[in-house]
mmCIF file of C-alpha atoms in Angstrom:
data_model
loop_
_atom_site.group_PDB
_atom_site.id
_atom_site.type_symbol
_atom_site.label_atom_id
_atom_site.label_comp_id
_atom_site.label_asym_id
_atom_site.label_seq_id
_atom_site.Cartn_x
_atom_site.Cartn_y
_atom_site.Cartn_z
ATOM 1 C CA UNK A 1 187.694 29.614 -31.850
ATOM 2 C CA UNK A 2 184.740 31.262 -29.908
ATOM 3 C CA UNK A 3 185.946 29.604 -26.814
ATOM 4 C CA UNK A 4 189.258 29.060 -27.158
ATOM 5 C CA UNK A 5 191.575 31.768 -27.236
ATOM 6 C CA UNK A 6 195.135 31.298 -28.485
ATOM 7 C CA UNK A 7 195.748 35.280 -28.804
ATOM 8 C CA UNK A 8 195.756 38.319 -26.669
ATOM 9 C CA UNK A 9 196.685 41.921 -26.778
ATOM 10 C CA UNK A 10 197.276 43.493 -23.816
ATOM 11 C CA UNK A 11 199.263 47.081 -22.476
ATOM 12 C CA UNK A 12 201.768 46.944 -19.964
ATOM 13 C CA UNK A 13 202.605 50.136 -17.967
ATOM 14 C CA UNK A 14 205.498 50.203 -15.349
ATOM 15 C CA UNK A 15 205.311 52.358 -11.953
ATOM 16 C CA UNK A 16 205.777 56.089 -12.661
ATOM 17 C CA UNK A 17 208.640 56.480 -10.045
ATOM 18 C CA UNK A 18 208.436 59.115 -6.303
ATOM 19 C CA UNK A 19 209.670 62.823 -6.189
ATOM 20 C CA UNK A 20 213.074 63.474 -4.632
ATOM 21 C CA UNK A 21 213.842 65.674 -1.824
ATOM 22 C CA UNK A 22 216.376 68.231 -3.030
ATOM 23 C CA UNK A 23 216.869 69.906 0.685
ATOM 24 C CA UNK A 24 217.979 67.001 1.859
ATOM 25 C CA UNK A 25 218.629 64.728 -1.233
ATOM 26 C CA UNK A 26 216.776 62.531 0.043
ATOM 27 C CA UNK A 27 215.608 59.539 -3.758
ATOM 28 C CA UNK A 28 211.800 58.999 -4.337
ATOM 29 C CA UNK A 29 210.908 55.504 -4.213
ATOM 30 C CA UNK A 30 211.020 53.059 -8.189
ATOM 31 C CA UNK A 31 207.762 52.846 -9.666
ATOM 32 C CA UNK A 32 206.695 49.043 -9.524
ATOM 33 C CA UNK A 33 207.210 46.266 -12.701
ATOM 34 C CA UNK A 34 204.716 44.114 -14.550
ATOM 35 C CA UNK A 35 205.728 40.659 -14.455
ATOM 36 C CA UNK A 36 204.026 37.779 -16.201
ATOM 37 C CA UNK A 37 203.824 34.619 -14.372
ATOM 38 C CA UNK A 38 203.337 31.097 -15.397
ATOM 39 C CA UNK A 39 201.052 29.295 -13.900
ATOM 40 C CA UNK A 40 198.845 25.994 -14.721
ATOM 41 C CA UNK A 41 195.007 25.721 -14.610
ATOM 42 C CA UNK A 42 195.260 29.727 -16.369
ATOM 43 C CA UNK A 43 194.040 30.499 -19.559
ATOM 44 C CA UNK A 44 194.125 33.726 -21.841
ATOM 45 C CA UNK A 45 190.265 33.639 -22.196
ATOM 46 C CA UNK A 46 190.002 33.823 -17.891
ATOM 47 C CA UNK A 47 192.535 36.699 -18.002
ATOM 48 C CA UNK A 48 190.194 38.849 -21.053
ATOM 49 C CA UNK A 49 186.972 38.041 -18.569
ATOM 50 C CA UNK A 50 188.873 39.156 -15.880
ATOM 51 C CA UNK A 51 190.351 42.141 -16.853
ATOM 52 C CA UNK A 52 188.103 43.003 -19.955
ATOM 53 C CA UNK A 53 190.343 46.585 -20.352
ATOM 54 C CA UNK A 54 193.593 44.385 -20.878
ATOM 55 C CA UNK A 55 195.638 47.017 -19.172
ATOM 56 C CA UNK A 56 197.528 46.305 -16.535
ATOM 57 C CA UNK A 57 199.612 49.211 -14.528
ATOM 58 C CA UNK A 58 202.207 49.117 -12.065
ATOM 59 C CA UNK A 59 201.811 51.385 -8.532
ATOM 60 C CA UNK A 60 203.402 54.557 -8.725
ATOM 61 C CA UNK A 61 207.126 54.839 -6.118
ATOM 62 C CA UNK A 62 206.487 56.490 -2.654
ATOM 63 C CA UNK A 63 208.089 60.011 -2.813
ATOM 64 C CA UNK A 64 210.750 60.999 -0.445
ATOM 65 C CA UNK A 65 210.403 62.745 2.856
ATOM 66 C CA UNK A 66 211.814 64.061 5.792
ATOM 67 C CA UNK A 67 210.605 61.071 7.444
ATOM 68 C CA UNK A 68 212.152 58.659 4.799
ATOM 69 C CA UNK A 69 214.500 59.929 2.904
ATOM 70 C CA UNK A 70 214.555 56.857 0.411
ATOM 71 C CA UNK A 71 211.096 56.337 -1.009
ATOM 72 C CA UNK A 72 209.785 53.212 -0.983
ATOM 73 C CA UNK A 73 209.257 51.066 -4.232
ATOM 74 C CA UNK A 74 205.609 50.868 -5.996
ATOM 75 C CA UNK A 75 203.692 47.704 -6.055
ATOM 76 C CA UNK A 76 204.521 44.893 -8.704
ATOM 77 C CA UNK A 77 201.843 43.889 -10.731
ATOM 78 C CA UNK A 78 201.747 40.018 -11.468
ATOM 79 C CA UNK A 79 199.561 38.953 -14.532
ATOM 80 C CA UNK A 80 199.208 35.201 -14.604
ATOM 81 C CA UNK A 81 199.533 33.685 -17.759
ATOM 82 C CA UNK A 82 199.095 29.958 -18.958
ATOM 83 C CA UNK A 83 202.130 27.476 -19.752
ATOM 84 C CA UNK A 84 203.407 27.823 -23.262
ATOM 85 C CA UNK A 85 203.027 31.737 -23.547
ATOM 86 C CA UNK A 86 204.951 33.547 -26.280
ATOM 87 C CA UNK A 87 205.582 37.100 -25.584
ATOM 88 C CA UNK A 88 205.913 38.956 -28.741
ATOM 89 C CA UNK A 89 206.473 43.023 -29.297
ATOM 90 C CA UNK A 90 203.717 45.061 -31.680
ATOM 91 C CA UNK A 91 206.159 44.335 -34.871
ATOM 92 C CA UNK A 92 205.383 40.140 -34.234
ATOM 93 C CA UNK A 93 209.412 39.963 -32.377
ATOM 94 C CA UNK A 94 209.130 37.297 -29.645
ATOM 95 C CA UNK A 95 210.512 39.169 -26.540
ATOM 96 C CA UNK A 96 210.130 36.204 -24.357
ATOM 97 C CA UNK A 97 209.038 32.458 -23.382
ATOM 98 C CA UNK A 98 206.770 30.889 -20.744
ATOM 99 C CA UNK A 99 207.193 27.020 -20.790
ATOM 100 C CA UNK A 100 206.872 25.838 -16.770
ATOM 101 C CA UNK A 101 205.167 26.919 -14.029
ATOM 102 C CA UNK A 102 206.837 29.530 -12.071
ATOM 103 C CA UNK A 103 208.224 31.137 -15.033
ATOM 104 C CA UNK A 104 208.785 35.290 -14.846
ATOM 105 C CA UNK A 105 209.324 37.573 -17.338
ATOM 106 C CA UNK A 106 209.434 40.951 -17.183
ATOM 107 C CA UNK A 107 207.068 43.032 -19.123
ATOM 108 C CA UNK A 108 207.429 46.578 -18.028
ATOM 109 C CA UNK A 109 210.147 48.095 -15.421
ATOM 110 C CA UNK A 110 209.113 50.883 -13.464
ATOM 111 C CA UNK A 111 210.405 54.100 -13.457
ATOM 112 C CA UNK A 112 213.547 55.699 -11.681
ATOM 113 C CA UNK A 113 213.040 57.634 -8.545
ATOM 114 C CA UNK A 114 213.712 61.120 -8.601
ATOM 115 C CA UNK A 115 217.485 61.935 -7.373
ATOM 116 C CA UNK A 116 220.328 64.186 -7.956
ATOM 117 C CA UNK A 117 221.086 62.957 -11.235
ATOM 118 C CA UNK A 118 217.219 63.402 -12.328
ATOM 119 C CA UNK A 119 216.980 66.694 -10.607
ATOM 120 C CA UNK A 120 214.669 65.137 -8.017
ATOM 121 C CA UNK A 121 212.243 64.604 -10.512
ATOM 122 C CA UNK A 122 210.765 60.964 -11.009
ATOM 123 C CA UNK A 123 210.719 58.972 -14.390
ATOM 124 C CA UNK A 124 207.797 56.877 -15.995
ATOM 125 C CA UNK A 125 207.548 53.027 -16.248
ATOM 126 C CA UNK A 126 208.048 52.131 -19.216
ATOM 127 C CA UNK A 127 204.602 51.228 -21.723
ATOM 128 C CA UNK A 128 203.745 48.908 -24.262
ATOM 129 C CA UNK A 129 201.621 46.828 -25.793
ATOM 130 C CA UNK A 130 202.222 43.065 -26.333
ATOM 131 C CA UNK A 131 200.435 40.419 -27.732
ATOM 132 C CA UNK A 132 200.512 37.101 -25.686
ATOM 133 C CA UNK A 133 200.680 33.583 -28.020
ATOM 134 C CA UNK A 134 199.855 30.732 -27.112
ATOM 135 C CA UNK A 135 200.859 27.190 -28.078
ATOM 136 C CA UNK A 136 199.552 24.390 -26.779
ATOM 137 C CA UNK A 137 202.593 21.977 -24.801
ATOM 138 C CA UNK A 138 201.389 18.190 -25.223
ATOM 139 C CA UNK A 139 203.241 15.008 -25.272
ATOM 140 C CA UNK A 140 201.600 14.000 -28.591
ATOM 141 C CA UNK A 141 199.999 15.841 -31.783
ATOM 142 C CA UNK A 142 197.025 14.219 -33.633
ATOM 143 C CA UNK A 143 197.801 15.469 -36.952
ATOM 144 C CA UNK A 144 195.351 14.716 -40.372
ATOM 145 C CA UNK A 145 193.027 16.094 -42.861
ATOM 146 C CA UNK A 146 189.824 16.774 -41.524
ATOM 147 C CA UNK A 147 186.899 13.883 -41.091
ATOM 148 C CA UNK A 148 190.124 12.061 -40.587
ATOM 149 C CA UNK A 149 188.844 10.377 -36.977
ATOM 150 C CA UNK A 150 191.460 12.365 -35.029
ATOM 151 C CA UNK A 151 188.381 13.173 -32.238
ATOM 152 C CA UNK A 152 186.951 9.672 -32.396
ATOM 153 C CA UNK A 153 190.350 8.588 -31.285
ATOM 154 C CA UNK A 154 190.632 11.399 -28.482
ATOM 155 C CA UNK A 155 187.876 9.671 -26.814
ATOM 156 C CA UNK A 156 188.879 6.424 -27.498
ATOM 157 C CA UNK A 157 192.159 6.535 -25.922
ATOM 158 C CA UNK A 158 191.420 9.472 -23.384
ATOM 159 C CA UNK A 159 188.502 10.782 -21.025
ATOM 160 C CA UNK A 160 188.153 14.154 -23.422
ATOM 161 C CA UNK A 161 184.776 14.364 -25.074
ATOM 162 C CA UNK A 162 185.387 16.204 -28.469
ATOM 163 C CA UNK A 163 182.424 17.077 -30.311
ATOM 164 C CA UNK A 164 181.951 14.314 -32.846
ATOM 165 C CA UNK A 165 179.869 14.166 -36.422
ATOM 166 C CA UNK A 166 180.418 12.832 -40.025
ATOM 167 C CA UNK A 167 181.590 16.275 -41.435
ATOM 168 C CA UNK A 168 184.766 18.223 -41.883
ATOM 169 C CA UNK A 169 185.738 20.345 -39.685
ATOM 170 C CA UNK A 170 184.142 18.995 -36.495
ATOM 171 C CA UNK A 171 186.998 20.322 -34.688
ATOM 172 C CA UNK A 172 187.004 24.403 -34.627
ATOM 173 C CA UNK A 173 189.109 24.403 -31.395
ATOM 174 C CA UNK A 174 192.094 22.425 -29.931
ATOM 175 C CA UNK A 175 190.941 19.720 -27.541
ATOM 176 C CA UNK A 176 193.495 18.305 -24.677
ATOM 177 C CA UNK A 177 193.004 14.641 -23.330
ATOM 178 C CA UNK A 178 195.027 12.347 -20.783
ATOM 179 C CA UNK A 179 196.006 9.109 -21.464
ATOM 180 C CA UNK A 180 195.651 6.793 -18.378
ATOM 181 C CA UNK A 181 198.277 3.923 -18.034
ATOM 182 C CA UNK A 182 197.850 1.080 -15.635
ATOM 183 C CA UNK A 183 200.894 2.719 -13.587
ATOM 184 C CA UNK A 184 199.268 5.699 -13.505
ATOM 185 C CA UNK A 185 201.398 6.972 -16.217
ATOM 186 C CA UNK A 186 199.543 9.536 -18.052
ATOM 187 C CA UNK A 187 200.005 11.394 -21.393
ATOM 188 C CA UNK A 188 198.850 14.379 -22.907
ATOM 189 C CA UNK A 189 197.255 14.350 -26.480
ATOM 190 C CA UNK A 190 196.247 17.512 -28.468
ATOM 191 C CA UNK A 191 193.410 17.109 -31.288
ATOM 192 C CA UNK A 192 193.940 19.944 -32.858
ATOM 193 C CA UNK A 193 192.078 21.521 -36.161
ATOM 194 C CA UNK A 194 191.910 19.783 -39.684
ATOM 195 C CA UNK A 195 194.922 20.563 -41.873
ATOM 196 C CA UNK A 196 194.074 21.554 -45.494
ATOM 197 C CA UNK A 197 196.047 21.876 -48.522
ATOM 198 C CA UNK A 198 197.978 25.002 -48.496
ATOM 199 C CA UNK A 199 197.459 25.755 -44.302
ATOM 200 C CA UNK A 200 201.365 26.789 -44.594
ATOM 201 C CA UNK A 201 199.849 29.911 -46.739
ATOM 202 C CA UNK A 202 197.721 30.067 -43.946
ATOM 203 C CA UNK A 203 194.539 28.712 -45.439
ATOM 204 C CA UNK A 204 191.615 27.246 -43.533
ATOM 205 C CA UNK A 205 192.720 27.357 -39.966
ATOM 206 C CA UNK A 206 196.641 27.376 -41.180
ATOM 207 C CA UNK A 207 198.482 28.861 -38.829
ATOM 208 C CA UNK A 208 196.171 28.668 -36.124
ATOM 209 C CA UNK A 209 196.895 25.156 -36.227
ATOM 210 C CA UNK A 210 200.194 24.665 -37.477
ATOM 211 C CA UNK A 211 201.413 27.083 -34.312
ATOM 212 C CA UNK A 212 200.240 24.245 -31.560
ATOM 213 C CA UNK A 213 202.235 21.224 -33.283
ATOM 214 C CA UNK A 214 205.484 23.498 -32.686
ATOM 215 C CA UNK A 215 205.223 22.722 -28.682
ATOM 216 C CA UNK A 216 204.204 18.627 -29.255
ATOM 217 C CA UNK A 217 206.996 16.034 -28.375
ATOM 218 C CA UNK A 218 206.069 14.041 -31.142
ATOM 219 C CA UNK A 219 203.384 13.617 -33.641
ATOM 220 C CA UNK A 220 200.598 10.849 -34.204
ATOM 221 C CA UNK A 221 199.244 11.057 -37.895
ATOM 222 C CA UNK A 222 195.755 9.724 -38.603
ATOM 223 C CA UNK A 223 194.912 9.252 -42.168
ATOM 224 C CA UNK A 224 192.016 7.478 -43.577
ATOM 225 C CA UNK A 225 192.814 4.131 -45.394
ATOM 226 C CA UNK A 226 190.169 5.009 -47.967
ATOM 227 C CA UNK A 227 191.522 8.526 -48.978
ATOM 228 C CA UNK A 228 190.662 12.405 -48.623
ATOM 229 C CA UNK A 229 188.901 15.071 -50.718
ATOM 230 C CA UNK A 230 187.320 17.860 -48.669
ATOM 231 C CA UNK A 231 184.305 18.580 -51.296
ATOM 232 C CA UNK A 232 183.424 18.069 -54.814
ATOM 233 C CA UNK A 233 185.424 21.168 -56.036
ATOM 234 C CA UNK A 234 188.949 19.222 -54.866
ATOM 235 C CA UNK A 235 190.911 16.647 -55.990
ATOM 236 C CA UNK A 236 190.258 13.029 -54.553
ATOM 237 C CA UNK A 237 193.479 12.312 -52.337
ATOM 238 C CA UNK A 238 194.721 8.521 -51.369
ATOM 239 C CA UNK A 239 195.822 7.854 -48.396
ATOM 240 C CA UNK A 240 199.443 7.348 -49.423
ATOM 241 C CA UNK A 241 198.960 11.220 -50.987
ATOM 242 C CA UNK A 242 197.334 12.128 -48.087
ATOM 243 C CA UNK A 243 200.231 11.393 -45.593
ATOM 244 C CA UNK A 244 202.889 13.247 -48.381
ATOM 245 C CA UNK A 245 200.871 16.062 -48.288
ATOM 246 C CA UNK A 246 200.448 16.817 -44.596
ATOM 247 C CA UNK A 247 204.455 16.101 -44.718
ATOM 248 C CA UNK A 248 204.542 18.870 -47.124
ATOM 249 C CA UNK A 249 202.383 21.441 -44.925
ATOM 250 C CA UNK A 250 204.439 20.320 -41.949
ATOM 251 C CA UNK A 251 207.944 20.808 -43.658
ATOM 252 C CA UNK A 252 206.749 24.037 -45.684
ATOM 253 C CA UNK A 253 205.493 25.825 -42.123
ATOM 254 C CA UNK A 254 208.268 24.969 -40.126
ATOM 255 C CA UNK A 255 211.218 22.616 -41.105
ATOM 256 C CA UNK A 256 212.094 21.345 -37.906
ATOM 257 C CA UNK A 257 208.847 19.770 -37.831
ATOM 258 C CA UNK A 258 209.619 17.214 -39.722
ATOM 259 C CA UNK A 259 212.273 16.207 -37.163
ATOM 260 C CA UNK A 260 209.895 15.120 -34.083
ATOM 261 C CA UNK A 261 209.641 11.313 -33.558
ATOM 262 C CA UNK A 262 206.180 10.240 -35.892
ATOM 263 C CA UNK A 263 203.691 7.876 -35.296
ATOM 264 C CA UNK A 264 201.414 6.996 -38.246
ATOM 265 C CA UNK A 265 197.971 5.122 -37.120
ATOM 266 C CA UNK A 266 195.815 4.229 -40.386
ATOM 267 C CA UNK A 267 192.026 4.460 -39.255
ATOM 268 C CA UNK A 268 188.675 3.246 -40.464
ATOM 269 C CA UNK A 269 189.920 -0.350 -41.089
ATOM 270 C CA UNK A 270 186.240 -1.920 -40.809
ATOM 271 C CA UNK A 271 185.537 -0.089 -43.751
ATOM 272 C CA UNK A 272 185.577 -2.923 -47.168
ATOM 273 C CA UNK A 273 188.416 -3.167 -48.979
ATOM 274 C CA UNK A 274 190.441 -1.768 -46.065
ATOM 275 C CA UNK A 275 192.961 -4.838 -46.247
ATOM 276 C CA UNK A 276 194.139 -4.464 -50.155
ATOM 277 C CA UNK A 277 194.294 -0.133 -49.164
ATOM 278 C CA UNK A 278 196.646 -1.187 -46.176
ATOM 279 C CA UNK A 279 198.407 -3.576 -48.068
ATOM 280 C CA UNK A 280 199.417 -1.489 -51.031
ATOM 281 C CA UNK A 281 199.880 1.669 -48.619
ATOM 282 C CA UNK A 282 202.599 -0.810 -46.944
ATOM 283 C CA UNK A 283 204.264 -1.345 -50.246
ATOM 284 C CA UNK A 284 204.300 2.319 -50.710
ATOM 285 C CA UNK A 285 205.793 3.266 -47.348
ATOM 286 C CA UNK A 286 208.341 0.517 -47.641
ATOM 287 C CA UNK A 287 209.784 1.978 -50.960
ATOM 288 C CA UNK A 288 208.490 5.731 -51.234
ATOM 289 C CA UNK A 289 211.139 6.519 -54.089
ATOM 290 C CA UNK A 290 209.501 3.865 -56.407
ATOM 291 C CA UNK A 291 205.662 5.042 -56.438
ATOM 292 C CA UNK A 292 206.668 9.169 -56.215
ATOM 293 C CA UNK A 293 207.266 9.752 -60.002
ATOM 294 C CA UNK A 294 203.903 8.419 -60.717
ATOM 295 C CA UNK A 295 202.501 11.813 -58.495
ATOM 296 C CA UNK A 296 202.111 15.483 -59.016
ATOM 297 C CA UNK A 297 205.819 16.887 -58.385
ATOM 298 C CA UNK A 298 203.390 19.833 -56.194
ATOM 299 C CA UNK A 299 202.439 17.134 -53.489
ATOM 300 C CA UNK A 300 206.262 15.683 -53.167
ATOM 301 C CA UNK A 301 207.398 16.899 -49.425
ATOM 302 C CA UNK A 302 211.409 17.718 -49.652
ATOM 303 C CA UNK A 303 212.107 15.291 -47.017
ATOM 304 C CA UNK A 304 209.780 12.267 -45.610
ATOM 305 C CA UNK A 305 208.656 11.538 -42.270
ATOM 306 C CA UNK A 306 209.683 8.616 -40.817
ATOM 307 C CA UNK A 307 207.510 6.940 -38.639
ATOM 308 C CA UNK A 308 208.334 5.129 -35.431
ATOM 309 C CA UNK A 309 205.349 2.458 -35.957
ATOM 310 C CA UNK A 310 202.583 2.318 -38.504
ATOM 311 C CA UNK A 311 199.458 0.792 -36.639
ATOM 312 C CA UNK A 312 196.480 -0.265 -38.433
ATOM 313 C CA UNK A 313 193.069 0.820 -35.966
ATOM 314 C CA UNK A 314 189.288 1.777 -35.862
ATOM 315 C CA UNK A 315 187.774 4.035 -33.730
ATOM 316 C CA UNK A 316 184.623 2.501 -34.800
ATOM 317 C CA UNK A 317 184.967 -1.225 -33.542
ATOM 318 C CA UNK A 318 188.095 -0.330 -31.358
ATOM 319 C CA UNK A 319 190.837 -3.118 -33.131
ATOM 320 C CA UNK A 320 194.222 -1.786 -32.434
ATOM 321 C CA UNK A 321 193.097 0.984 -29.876
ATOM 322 C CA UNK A 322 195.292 -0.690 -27.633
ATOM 323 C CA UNK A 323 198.027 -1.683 -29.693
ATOM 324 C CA UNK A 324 198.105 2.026 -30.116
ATOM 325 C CA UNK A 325 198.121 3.489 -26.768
ATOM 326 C CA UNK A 326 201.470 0.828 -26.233
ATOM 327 C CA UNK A 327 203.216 2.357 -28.776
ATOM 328 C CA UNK A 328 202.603 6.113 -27.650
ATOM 329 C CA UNK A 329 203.911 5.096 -23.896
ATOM 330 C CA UNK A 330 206.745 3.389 -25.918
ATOM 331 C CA UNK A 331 207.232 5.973 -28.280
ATOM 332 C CA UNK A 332 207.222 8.836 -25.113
ATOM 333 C CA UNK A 333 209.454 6.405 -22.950
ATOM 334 C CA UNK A 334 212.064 6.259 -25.648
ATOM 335 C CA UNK A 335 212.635 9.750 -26.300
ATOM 336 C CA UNK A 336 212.684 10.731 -22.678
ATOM 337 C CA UNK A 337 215.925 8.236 -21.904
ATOM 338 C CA UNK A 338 217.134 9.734 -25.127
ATOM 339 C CA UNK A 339 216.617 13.297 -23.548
ATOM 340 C CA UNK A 340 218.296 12.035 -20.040
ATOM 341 C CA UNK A 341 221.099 10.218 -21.867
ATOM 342 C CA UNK A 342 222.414 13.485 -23.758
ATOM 343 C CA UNK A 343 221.758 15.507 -20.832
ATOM 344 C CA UNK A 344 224.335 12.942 -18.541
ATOM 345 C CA UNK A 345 226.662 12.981 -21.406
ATOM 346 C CA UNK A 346 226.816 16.975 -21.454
ATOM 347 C CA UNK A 347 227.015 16.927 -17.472
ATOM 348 C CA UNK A 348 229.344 14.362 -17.732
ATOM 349 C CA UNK A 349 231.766 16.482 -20.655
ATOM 350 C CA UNK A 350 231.377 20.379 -18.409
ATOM 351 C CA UNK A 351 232.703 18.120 -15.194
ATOM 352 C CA UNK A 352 235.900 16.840 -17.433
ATOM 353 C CA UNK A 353 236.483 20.099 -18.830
ATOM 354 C CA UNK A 354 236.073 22.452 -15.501
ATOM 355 C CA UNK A 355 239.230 19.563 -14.129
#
């Protein structure tokens, strides 16, 4: 992650507030807030080279005078932050969200003015530090084991140029590419880092990966129709294990994974024997229930992912690169009426019960 940042600590201080005027009771001015705003094109590793202290502090309330008798507020200060910003407290709480641009959220309030009820005397802003998580908001996840092809396909379907080579774990950082349509529809994809066994324990890049598929509409699994094992040491995986078992990380992280609309693409299918491997893995996939007593209990996810298409494709010769980008737009297209349907359905049932 040298060049990627997904994590950043920063302090917060609020305006100290202005000195009253006890002759003529006249209220020193708030101290100013700290605010974090949304805003696209931003990234955590722009705000560290920025503002390499990661402090940021509020101005301090103008005090009260004979010539103005109500002090005037301190400055705000605005830290821009990128879109899908978690805002969580020293003890890991999330305090807040920042999912579109524009987005606010208050980070530290400035202190009272000094007045009659503060003896005249002014009140800090309030301090803290906060750490500021990101997670990556695409339309589409490329999930899979490493050496998988997940950044072969990123610049297959997209104009992203991931770094590319014949090894595991090619990708160290996520990688964002658009998907161009003919209509000028486009769609994000995320290529994010290899899964291993046990990420949900945090292993490997675990959570550092697992974090970035919470803010993906849906998911696009790439598996290798000839199988998985990450080195000698570990056990040879097929590719029928290898989609259970990156159901299993997904479900043992986070549940609700499991619930996102799938896509499944099976890749390296110029590779021999890649028509029996896709044949069988059919069978399998057809009727899970039959071929799962025949497998380590430890690999059996709780619930299976069911997948909107299951498309066979190489990155390597290109067959079904097409067929695949279809079925994302299709796939996207789908759940967004689905989206607008229940929102004019709940529109439609707060108009009949405000009559």
């Amino acid at each position: 992650y040298s060049n990627f940042i997904d994590d950043l600590r920063v302090y917060v201080r609020g305006g100290t507030g202005g000195m009253g005027y006890p002759n003529l009771g006249g209220e020193g001015g708030r101290g100013g807030d700290v605010w974090f705003v949304a805003r696209e094109r931003t990234t955590l590793k722009s705000i560290r080279e920025k503002y390499p202290q990661k402090r940021f502090v509020a101005g301090t309330g103008a005090n009260s005078s004979v010539r103005a008798l109500k002090g005037e507020k301190g400055k705000d200060c605005e830290v821009h932050v990128p879109l899908g910003i978690s805002v969580l407290d020293d003890d890991g709480k999330q305090i807040g969200e920042l999912n579109a641009a524009g987005e606010r959220f208050l980070a530290a309030r400035g202190g009272l003015g000094g007045s009659l009820a503060t003896n005249f005397l002014p009140c800090k802003g309030q301090r803290r530090t906060v750490h500021l998580d990101l997670k990556l908001i695409a339309d589409v996840g490329l999930v899979g084991f490493p050496n998988a092809g997940k950044s072969s396909l990123l610049s297959k379907i997209s104009h992203a140029k991931p770094e590319i080579a014949n090894y595991a774990f090619t990708t160290i950082q996520p990688e964002l590419g658009k998907v161009m349509y003919a209509d000028y529809k486009q769609i994000s994809v995320a290529d994010l880092p290899g899964l291993i066994e046990g990420a949900h324990a945090n292993k490997g890049m675990g959570h550092k990966f697992l974090k970035h598929v919470e803010r993906t509409k849906q998911l696009l699994l790439v598996v290798d129709i000839s199988g998985f094992q990450l080195s000698i040491k570990t056990q040879f995986r097929t590719a029928f294990e290898t989609i259970l078992l990156l159901t299993k990380e997904l479900e043992l992280y986070k549940e609700e994974l499991i619930t996102k609309p799938a896509l499944l693409a099976i890749n390296k299918m110029d590779l021999p024997c890649a028509k029996d491997n896709l044949d069988e893995l059919m069978t399998q996939l057809e009727n899970p229930q039959d071929f799962l007593h025949l497998l380590d209990e430890e690999i059996i996810p709780a619930n299976t992912l069911e997948f909107r298409e299951v498309i066979p494709i190489s990155t390597y010769t290109g067959e079904g690169i097409e067929e695949l980008k279809t079925c994302i737009r299709k796939s996207i297209d789908e759940q967004a009426e689905q989206v607008n349907e229940e929102y004019r359905k709940k529109k439609l049932l707060l108009l009949q019960t405000s009559k």
